[in-house]
């Protein structure tokens, strides 16, 4: 049991890095190009909003993939292929972008909280992408998934609060 929990946490690290790196990275480079280029959707609201940028996407993909490739070099039995960390990172970014799309359609401005979606959307899509590519991971069962979702939500809330305290974000979520 404990082994599965540990495996699941290390497995998902590329998604965590992909999700977290844009917050720091975009602040560091100081420039950003919104993925939707400022365009509106049919409802008159932004398609994605200014919180989803090309730079953030590239930084997230790069940092998530690199973190996963290092893990793969240390623990080659964890991932089914060296491509899996890249797929997990892509899934995390896709889930995050889809989350913003959904938030905008519900009329939530950029940066407003969507409890559940903000914390778990990227996790769900990272797992979905890797399951579509390679099938469900070996450690996957209901208790491990619930554990992973709970830890992810707590970590997401904690790290976002930290980013807020450090002045990296303007809202604590
Ligand atoms: N970020 C980015 N590009 C991405 C993802 C994130 O530039 N593809 C950066 C943005 O600076 C963003 C920050 O990371 O503000 C935090 O991400 P997130 O909380 O997902 O965005 P929000 O600003 O809260 O916007 P939204 O309401 O759309 O989630
Ligand atoms: Mg947010």
PDB file of C-alpha atoms and ligand atoms in Angstrom:
ATOM      1  CA  UNK A   1       0.000   0.000   0.000  1.00  0.00           C
ATOM      2  CA  UNK A   2       2.635   2.502   1.096  1.00  0.00           C
ATOM      3  CA  UNK A   3       4.671   1.596  -1.958  1.00  0.00           C
ATOM      4  CA  UNK A   4       1.751   2.382  -4.272  1.00  0.00           C
ATOM      5  CA  UNK A   5       1.171   5.737  -2.597  1.00  0.00           C
ATOM      6  CA  UNK A   6       4.853   6.662  -2.961  1.00  0.00           C
ATOM      7  CA  UNK A   7       4.920   5.454  -6.573  1.00  0.00           C
ATOM      8  CA  UNK A   8       1.826   7.474  -7.468  1.00  0.00           C
ATOM      9  CA  UNK A   9       3.334  10.647  -5.987  1.00  0.00           C
ATOM     10  CA  UNK A  10       6.658  10.293  -7.800  1.00  0.00           C
ATOM     11  CA  UNK A  11       4.839   9.293 -11.002  1.00  0.00           C
ATOM     12  CA  UNK A  12       2.785  12.494 -11.031  1.00  0.00           C
ATOM     13  CA  UNK A  13       5.687  14.872 -10.247  1.00  0.00           C
ATOM     14  CA  UNK A  14       6.092  15.982 -13.918  1.00  0.00           C
ATOM     15  CA  UNK A  15       2.469  17.210 -13.828  1.00  0.00           C
ATOM     16  CA  UNK A  16       3.157  19.124 -10.590  1.00  0.00           C
ATOM     17  CA  UNK A  17       6.250  20.760 -12.108  1.00  0.00           C
ATOM     18  CA  UNK A  18       4.403  21.565 -15.337  1.00  0.00           C
ATOM     19  CA  UNK A  19       1.579  23.150 -13.352  1.00  0.00           C
ATOM     20  CA  UNK A  20       3.786  25.139 -10.972  1.00  0.00           C
ATOM     21  CA  UNK A  21       6.668  26.285 -13.186  1.00  0.00           C
ATOM     22  CA  UNK A  22       4.681  28.868 -15.230  1.00  0.00           C
ATOM     23  CA  UNK A  23       3.830  30.860 -12.088  1.00  0.00           C
ATOM     24  CA  UNK A  24       7.535  31.408 -11.337  1.00  0.00           C
ATOM     25  CA  UNK A  25       8.820  31.320 -14.935  1.00  0.00           C
ATOM     26  CA  UNK A  26       6.480  33.896 -16.425  1.00  0.00           C
ATOM     27  CA  UNK A  27       7.215  36.238 -13.510  1.00  0.00           C
ATOM     28  CA  UNK A  28      10.968  35.783 -14.067  1.00  0.00           C
ATOM     29  CA  UNK A  29      10.968  36.450 -17.815  1.00  0.00           C
ATOM     30  CA  UNK A  30       8.563  39.333 -17.314  1.00  0.00           C
ATOM     31  CA  UNK A  31       6.774  39.046 -20.643  1.00  0.00           C
ATOM     32  CA  UNK A  32       3.773  37.030 -21.679  1.00  0.00           C
ATOM     33  CA  UNK A  33       1.676  36.382 -24.760  1.00  0.00           C
ATOM     34  CA  UNK A  34      -1.870  35.219 -23.986  1.00  0.00           C
ATOM     35  CA  UNK A  35      -2.615  31.950 -25.790  1.00  0.00           C
ATOM     36  CA  UNK A  36      -5.956  33.350 -26.945  1.00  0.00           C
ATOM     37  CA  UNK A  37      -4.256  36.578 -28.161  1.00  0.00           C
ATOM     38  CA  UNK A  38      -6.966  38.542 -26.379  1.00  0.00           C
ATOM     39  CA  UNK A  39      -9.746  37.002 -28.450  1.00  0.00           C
ATOM     40  CA  UNK A  40     -13.313  36.689 -27.196  1.00  0.00           C
ATOM     41  CA  UNK A  41     -15.550  33.637 -27.365  1.00  0.00           C
ATOM     42  CA  UNK A  42     -19.206  33.629 -28.533  1.00  0.00           C
ATOM     43  CA  UNK A  43     -20.341  34.769 -25.081  1.00  0.00           C
ATOM     44  CA  UNK A  44     -18.335  37.999 -25.265  1.00  0.00           C
ATOM     45  CA  UNK A  45     -15.836  36.810 -22.646  1.00  0.00           C
ATOM     46  CA  UNK A  46     -12.175  35.941 -23.217  1.00  0.00           C
ATOM     47  CA  UNK A  47     -11.602  32.449 -24.653  1.00  0.00           C
ATOM     48  CA  UNK A  48      -8.969  31.668 -21.973  1.00  0.00           C
ATOM     49  CA  UNK A  49      -7.893  34.967 -20.402  1.00  0.00           C
ATOM     50  CA  UNK A  50      -4.496  36.486 -19.600  1.00  0.00           C
ATOM     51  CA  UNK A  51      -3.571  33.700 -17.127  1.00  0.00           C
ATOM     52  CA  UNK A  52      -2.827  31.207 -19.927  1.00  0.00           C
ATOM     53  CA  UNK A  53       0.209  32.281 -21.924  1.00  0.00           C
ATOM     54  CA  UNK A  54       2.445  30.802 -24.604  1.00  0.00           C
ATOM     55  CA  UNK A  55       5.504  31.377 -22.406  1.00  0.00           C
ATOM     56  CA  UNK A  56       3.791  29.630 -19.483  1.00  0.00           C
ATOM     57  CA  UNK A  57       2.888  26.683 -21.697  1.00  0.00           C
ATOM     58  CA  UNK A  58       6.464  26.299 -22.984  1.00  0.00           C
ATOM     59  CA  UNK A  59       7.981  26.709 -19.507  1.00  0.00           C
ATOM     60  CA  UNK A  60       5.533  24.183 -18.014  1.00  0.00           C
ATOM     61  CA  UNK A  61       6.169  21.632 -20.773  1.00  0.00           C
ATOM     62  CA  UNK A  62       9.946  22.050 -20.498  1.00  0.00           C
ATOM     63  CA  UNK A  63      10.262  21.969 -16.705  1.00  0.00           C
ATOM     64  CA  UNK A  64       7.720  19.127 -16.310  1.00  0.00           C
ATOM     65  CA  UNK A  65       9.413  17.035 -18.996  1.00  0.00           C
ATOM     66  CA  UNK A  66      12.922  17.639 -17.639  1.00  0.00           C
ATOM     67  CA  UNK A  67      11.849  16.756 -14.092  1.00  0.00           C
ATOM     68  CA  UNK A  68      10.277  13.552 -15.417  1.00  0.00           C
ATOM     69  CA  UNK A  69      13.305  12.612 -17.513  1.00  0.00           C
ATOM     70  CA  UNK A  70      15.526  12.960 -14.441  1.00  0.00           C
ATOM     71  CA  UNK A  71      13.105  10.733 -12.484  1.00  0.00           C
ATOM     72  CA  UNK A  72      13.139   8.268 -15.397  1.00  0.00           C
ATOM     73  CA  UNK A  73      16.944   8.154 -15.316  1.00  0.00           C
ATOM     74  CA  UNK A  74      16.943   7.448 -11.565  1.00  0.00           C
ATOM     75  CA  UNK A  75      13.957   5.049 -11.494  1.00  0.00           C
ATOM     76  CA  UNK A  76      13.592   3.519 -14.986  1.00  0.00           C
ATOM     77  CA  UNK A  77      10.823   1.113 -13.902  1.00  0.00           C
ATOM     78  CA  UNK A  78       8.319   3.861 -12.985  1.00  0.00           C
ATOM     79  CA  UNK A  79       7.369   5.160 -16.453  1.00  0.00           C
ATOM     80  CA  UNK A  80       6.395   2.952 -19.390  1.00  0.00           C
ATOM     81  CA  UNK A  81       8.512   5.083 -21.750  1.00  0.00           C
ATOM     82  CA  UNK A  82      10.725   8.172 -21.620  1.00  0.00           C
ATOM     83  CA  UNK A  83       7.828   9.842 -23.438  1.00  0.00           C
ATOM     84  CA  UNK A  84       5.508   9.387 -20.471  1.00  0.00           C
ATOM     85  CA  UNK A  85       6.799  12.423 -18.510  1.00  0.00           C
ATOM     86  CA  UNK A  86       6.247  14.552 -21.629  1.00  0.00           C
ATOM     87  CA  UNK A  87       2.711  13.187 -21.970  1.00  0.00           C
ATOM     88  CA  UNK A  88       2.009  13.830 -18.267  1.00  0.00           C
ATOM     89  CA  UNK A  89       3.249  17.415 -18.666  1.00  0.00           C
ATOM     90  CA  UNK A  90       1.144  17.919 -21.800  1.00  0.00           C
ATOM     91  CA  UNK A  91      -1.898  16.502 -20.009  1.00  0.00           C
ATOM     92  CA  UNK A  92      -1.360  18.813 -17.041  1.00  0.00           C
ATOM     93  CA  UNK A  93      -1.115  21.857 -19.315  1.00  0.00           C
ATOM     94  CA  UNK A  94      -4.164  20.765 -21.339  1.00  0.00           C
ATOM     95  CA  UNK A  95      -6.241  20.251 -18.183  1.00  0.00           C
ATOM     96  CA  UNK A  96      -5.186  23.647 -16.845  1.00  0.00           C
ATOM     97  CA  UNK A  97      -6.061  25.382 -20.138  1.00  0.00           C
ATOM     98  CA  UNK A  98      -9.398  23.559 -20.397  1.00  0.00           C
ATOM     99  CA  UNK A  99     -10.091  24.597 -16.796  1.00  0.00           C
ATOM    100  CA  UNK A 100      -9.623  28.269 -17.717  1.00  0.00           C
ATOM    101  CA  UNK A 101     -11.854  27.814 -20.764  1.00  0.00           C
ATOM    102  CA  UNK A 102     -14.601  26.392 -18.523  1.00  0.00           C
ATOM    103  CA  UNK A 103     -14.124  29.135 -15.898  1.00  0.00           C
ATOM    104  CA  UNK A 104     -14.491  31.845 -18.538  1.00  0.00           C
ATOM    105  CA  UNK A 105     -17.673  30.219 -19.888  1.00  0.00           C
ATOM    106  CA  UNK A 106     -19.113  30.356 -16.358  1.00  0.00           C
ATOM    107  CA  UNK A 107     -18.260  34.062 -16.243  1.00  0.00           C
ATOM    108  CA  UNK A 108     -15.395  33.716 -13.739  1.00  0.00           C
ATOM    109  CA  UNK A 109     -12.712  36.344 -14.365  1.00  0.00           C
ATOM    110  CA  UNK A 110      -9.070  35.342 -14.668  1.00  0.00           C
ATOM    111  CA  UNK A 111      -7.682  34.402 -11.265  1.00  0.00           C
ATOM    112  CA  UNK A 112     -11.032  33.790  -9.570  1.00  0.00           C
ATOM    113  CA  UNK A 113     -11.153  30.466  -7.732  1.00  0.00           C
ATOM    114  CA  UNK A 114     -12.995  27.398  -9.036  1.00  0.00           C
ATOM    115  CA  UNK A 115     -12.673  24.956  -6.129  1.00  0.00           C
ATOM    116  CA  UNK A 116     -11.975  21.446  -7.348  1.00  0.00           C
ATOM    117  CA  UNK A 117     -11.331  22.418 -10.949  1.00  0.00           C
ATOM    118  CA  UNK A 118      -8.276  24.556 -10.072  1.00  0.00           C
ATOM    119  CA  UNK A 119      -6.708  21.840  -7.905  1.00  0.00           C
ATOM    120  CA  UNK A 120      -7.627  18.659  -9.762  1.00  0.00           C
ATOM    121  CA  UNK A 121      -8.255  19.515 -13.435  1.00  0.00           C
ATOM    122  CA  UNK A 122      -4.573  19.265 -14.327  1.00  0.00           C
ATOM    123  CA  UNK A 123      -4.195  16.021 -12.355  1.00  0.00           C
ATOM    124  CA  UNK A 124      -7.174  14.390 -14.079  1.00  0.00           C
ATOM    125  CA  UNK A 125      -5.917  15.290 -17.539  1.00  0.00           C
ATOM    126  CA  UNK A 126      -2.328  14.227 -16.826  1.00  0.00           C
ATOM    127  CA  UNK A 127      -3.601  10.806 -15.717  1.00  0.00           C
ATOM    128  CA  UNK A 128      -6.030  10.638 -18.650  1.00  0.00           C
ATOM    129  CA  UNK A 129      -3.318  11.429 -21.222  1.00  0.00           C
ATOM    130  CA  UNK A 130      -0.916   8.825 -19.824  1.00  0.00           C
ATOM    131  CA  UNK A 131      -3.697   6.214 -19.567  1.00  0.00           C
ATOM    132  CA  UNK A 132      -4.700   6.868 -23.192  1.00  0.00           C
ATOM    133  CA  UNK A 133      -1.088   6.490 -24.316  1.00  0.00           C
ATOM    134  CA  UNK A 134       0.058   3.572 -22.154  1.00  0.00           C
ATOM    135  CA  UNK A 135      -2.987   2.249 -20.271  1.00  0.00           C
ATOM    136  CA  UNK A 136      -3.619   2.745 -16.551  1.00  0.00           C
ATOM    137  CA  UNK A 137      -0.409   2.833 -14.475  1.00  0.00           C
ATOM    138  CA  UNK A 138       0.419  -0.204 -12.308  1.00  0.00           C
ATOM    139  CA  UNK A 139      -0.202   1.599  -9.016  1.00  0.00           C
ATOM    140  CA  UNK A 140      -3.702   2.739  -9.986  1.00  0.00           C
ATOM    141  CA  UNK A 141      -6.564   1.654  -7.728  1.00  0.00           C
ATOM    142  CA  UNK A 142      -9.385   3.569  -6.037  1.00  0.00           C
ATOM    143  CA  UNK A 143      -7.693   4.214  -2.652  1.00  0.00           C
ATOM    144  CA  UNK A 144      -4.442   5.359  -4.311  1.00  0.00           C
ATOM    145  CA  UNK A 145      -6.355   7.668  -6.652  1.00  0.00           C
ATOM    146  CA  UNK A 146      -8.269   9.224  -3.736  1.00  0.00           C
ATOM    147  CA  UNK A 147      -5.008   9.639  -1.822  1.00  0.00           C
ATOM    148  CA  UNK A 148      -3.346  11.270  -4.837  1.00  0.00           C
ATOM    149  CA  UNK A 149      -6.285  13.646  -5.370  1.00  0.00           C
ATOM    150  CA  UNK A 150      -6.272  14.642  -1.690  1.00  0.00           C
ATOM    151  CA  UNK A 151      -2.505  15.227  -1.559  1.00  0.00           C
ATOM    152  CA  UNK A 152      -2.637  17.155  -4.849  1.00  0.00           C
ATOM    153  CA  UNK A 153      -5.428  19.424  -3.615  1.00  0.00           C
ATOM    154  CA  UNK A 154      -3.608  20.153  -0.344  1.00  0.00           C
ATOM    155  CA  UNK A 155      -0.285  20.775  -2.118  1.00  0.00           C
ATOM    156  CA  UNK A 156      -1.959  23.001  -4.712  1.00  0.00           C
ATOM    157  CA  UNK A 157      -3.601  25.142  -2.052  1.00  0.00           C
ATOM    158  CA  UNK A 158      -0.367  25.262  -0.012  1.00  0.00           C
ATOM    159  CA  UNK A 159       1.982  26.125  -2.884  1.00  0.00           C
ATOM    160  CA  UNK A 160      -0.403  28.739  -4.309  1.00  0.00           C
ATOM    161  CA  UNK A 161      -0.631  30.387  -0.921  1.00  0.00           C
ATOM    162  CA  UNK A 162       3.173  30.347  -0.728  1.00  0.00           C
ATOM    163  CA  UNK A 163       3.409  31.891  -4.219  1.00  0.00           C
ATOM    164  CA  UNK A 164       1.009  34.608  -3.040  1.00  0.00           C
ATOM    165  CA  UNK A 165       3.047  35.312   0.104  1.00  0.00           C
ATOM    166  CA  UNK A 166       6.222  35.465  -2.027  1.00  0.00           C
ATOM    167  CA  UNK A 167       4.554  37.994  -4.322  1.00  0.00           C
ATOM    168  CA  UNK A 168       4.505  35.678  -7.353  1.00  0.00           C
ATOM    169  CA  UNK A 169       0.709  35.693  -7.573  1.00  0.00           C
ATOM    170  CA  UNK A 170      -1.856  38.360  -6.822  1.00  0.00           C
ATOM    171  CA  UNK A 171      -4.411  35.943  -5.359  1.00  0.00           C
ATOM    172  CA  UNK A 172      -3.758  33.189  -2.822  1.00  0.00           C
ATOM    173  CA  UNK A 173      -5.437  30.489  -5.019  1.00  0.00           C
TER     174      UNK A 173
HETATM  175  N1  LIG B   1       0.532  30.727 -16.342  1.00  0.00           N
HETATM  176  C1  LIG B   1       0.850  31.070 -17.660  1.00  0.00           C
HETATM  177  N2  LIG B   1       0.568  30.211 -18.675  1.00  0.00           N
HETATM  178  C2  LIG B   1      -0.037  29.020 -18.443  1.00  0.00           C
HETATM  179  C3  LIG B   1      -0.366  28.659 -17.121  1.00  0.00           C
HETATM  180  C4  LIG B   1      -0.089  29.531 -16.087  1.00  0.00           C
HETATM  181  O1  LIG B   1       1.404  32.138 -17.888  1.00  0.00           O
HETATM  182  N3  LIG B   1      -0.275  28.215 -19.495  1.00  0.00           N
HETATM  183  C5  LIG B   1       0.878  31.666 -15.250  1.00  0.00           C
HETATM  184  C6  LIG B   1       0.038  32.941 -15.271  1.00  0.00           C
HETATM  185  O2  LIG B   1       0.857  33.998 -14.845  1.00  0.00           O
HETATM  186  C7  LIG B   1      -1.031  32.645 -14.234  1.00  0.00           C
HETATM  187  C8  LIG B   1      -0.265  31.821 -13.207  1.00  0.00           C
HETATM  188  O3  LIG B   1       0.665  31.063 -13.984  1.00  0.00           O
HETATM  189  O4  LIG B   1      -1.596  33.804 -13.685  1.00  0.00           O
HETATM  190  C9  LIG B   1      -1.117  30.951 -12.332  1.00  0.00           C
HETATM  191  O5  LIG B   1      -1.830  30.012 -13.098  1.00  0.00           O
HETATM  192  P1  LIG B   1      -3.367  29.747 -12.862  1.00  0.00           P
HETATM  193  O6  LIG B   1      -3.716  29.818 -11.417  1.00  0.00           O
HETATM  194  O7  LIG B   1      -3.705  28.519 -13.607  1.00  0.00           O
HETATM  195  O8  LIG B   1      -4.036  30.980 -13.661  1.00  0.00           O
HETATM  196  P2  LIG B   1      -4.992  32.136 -13.169  1.00  0.00           P
HETATM  197  O9  LIG B   1      -4.245  33.426 -13.294  1.00  0.00           O
HETATM  198  O10 LIG B   1      -5.604  31.787 -11.866  1.00  0.00           O
HETATM  199  O11 LIG B   1      -6.107  32.178 -14.306  1.00  0.00           O
HETATM  200  P3  LIG B   1      -7.408  31.247 -14.476  1.00  0.00           P
HETATM  201  O12 LIG B   1      -8.529  31.899 -13.752  1.00  0.00           O
HETATM  202  O13 LIG B   1      -7.590  31.214 -15.944  1.00  0.00           O
HETATM  203  O14 LIG B   1      -7.074  29.887 -13.933  1.00  0.00           O
HETATM  204 MG1  LIG B   2      -5.583  30.412 -10.387  1.00  0.00          MG
END
